[in-house]
């Protein structure tokens, strides 16, 4: 599969995304500079983490003026698979591809740690290979990771099942009153209306090999790759699912 | 013309930076500070002969980029150009 990783000035996580998809998952990953106007007909688009345009004004905001944005919006509108990781999630919110916004963590600190997340939506093209009973241990690395949306948007997200991931503790419990970084309803990742675009605060591409401390991101990135060859209607995925993610990794870097 | 834009978080949105500032000011001997907000200040030097149009355009800029109106409010202060100098960038 062809995987386009969009690079803005400051997209420091682009190389990690290319590495995960090309070296670990064996796909054809390439970068697309933000001054381009086309994505090159990829099967997957990644908006990687980092600090696009130095996070000036607001994280992700200045990407609004980049030529590639039209192609990103069209790709999302065409119901094709796109993932925004960390700063990429912030960018997709700023571009209004995803609803809501990401604000400063409630602790006012840069959170660079692994946390547990639970899978809320296990039917989308990005999450259907995940076991909703298992927790994922994934790294996050951000200053503005506190998801916020107005009440109406939040209600829609909840009712339509478009919350992909939530912060949780070791037992899988989500603390709605006092979520880890202040994210409303403990939200750590969401899907758009047609569930083809996933935005997540954590970095699945930094959790794909044992030496990274967790391999729980593998199944997320692999999901679209498998999706072409696996009939998902019966949810009989185990035979084809060859990822080897462990369920309880250490949560320390 | 110079347009000064002030952007701040809406009151109902929790502002950890403002909260931290309030606490620090209280600790420094300013207990009268009950809350604080830290916002952004943007100054734009604009070349146009049409002041009314400029106001519309800057408001448009705020909606399109300078503020995220989901969570932020903005205020625009227009000033007559009194000095013939561009802002240093």
XYZ file of N, CA, C and O in Angstrom, chain A residues 1-2 9 14 21-22 29 31 87 113 135 139 176 189 195 208 225 243:
72
model
N 0.836 -1.206 0.000
C 0.000 0.000 0.000
C 0.862 1.244 0.000
O 1.931 1.263 0.589
N 0.341 2.291 -0.639
C 1.063 3.567 -0.643
C 0.590 4.433 0.527
O -0.612 4.621 0.713
N 6.649 22.363 7.741
C 7.862 22.767 8.457
C 7.678 22.514 9.955
O 6.717 23.018 10.542
N 7.449 12.968 11.234
C 7.239 12.372 9.911
C 8.122 11.141 9.695
O 7.667 10.114 9.185
N 5.648 2.593 8.881
C 4.915 2.008 7.757
C 5.825 1.287 6.765
O 5.447 0.245 6.226
N 7.021 1.808 6.532
C 7.875 1.165 5.520
C 8.695 0.024 6.123
O 8.631 -1.111 5.659
N 5.942 3.815 1.964
C 5.644 5.114 2.572
C 6.512 6.198 1.963
O 7.692 5.975 1.685
N 7.001 10.804 1.736
C 6.589 12.084 2.303
C 6.062 13.013 1.212
O 6.441 12.913 0.045
N 0.371 16.184 16.939
C 0.184 17.460 16.261
C -0.697 17.283 15.010
O -1.442 18.192 14.636
N 5.012 10.680 28.031
C 4.920 9.449 28.817
C 4.012 8.446 28.111
O 3.278 8.803 27.202
N -6.426 -3.210 26.903
C -5.943 -1.838 26.982
C -4.718 -1.694 26.102
O -3.986 -2.649 25.879
N 2.597 5.811 23.796
C 3.291 7.028 24.198
C 2.575 8.289 23.721
O 2.035 8.309 22.610
N -13.973 10.066 34.457
C -14.635 11.145 33.718
C -14.554 12.478 34.462
O -14.568 13.539 33.846
N -8.840 10.051 21.481
C -8.860 9.914 20.024
C -10.291 9.889 19.525
O -11.174 9.357 20.197
N -16.080 7.907 9.844
C -15.134 7.008 10.516
C -13.930 6.629 9.661
O -13.307 5.597 9.891
N 5.724 0.276 17.878
C 5.549 -0.787 16.889
C 6.646 -1.853 16.943
O 6.634 -2.809 16.184
N -4.174 -1.678 6.347
C -3.457 -2.630 5.498
C -4.218 -3.952 5.463
O -4.441 -4.546 4.417
N -0.647 -9.618 13.858
C 0.150 -8.766 14.738
C 0.328 -9.442 16.084
O -0.437 -10.323 16.463
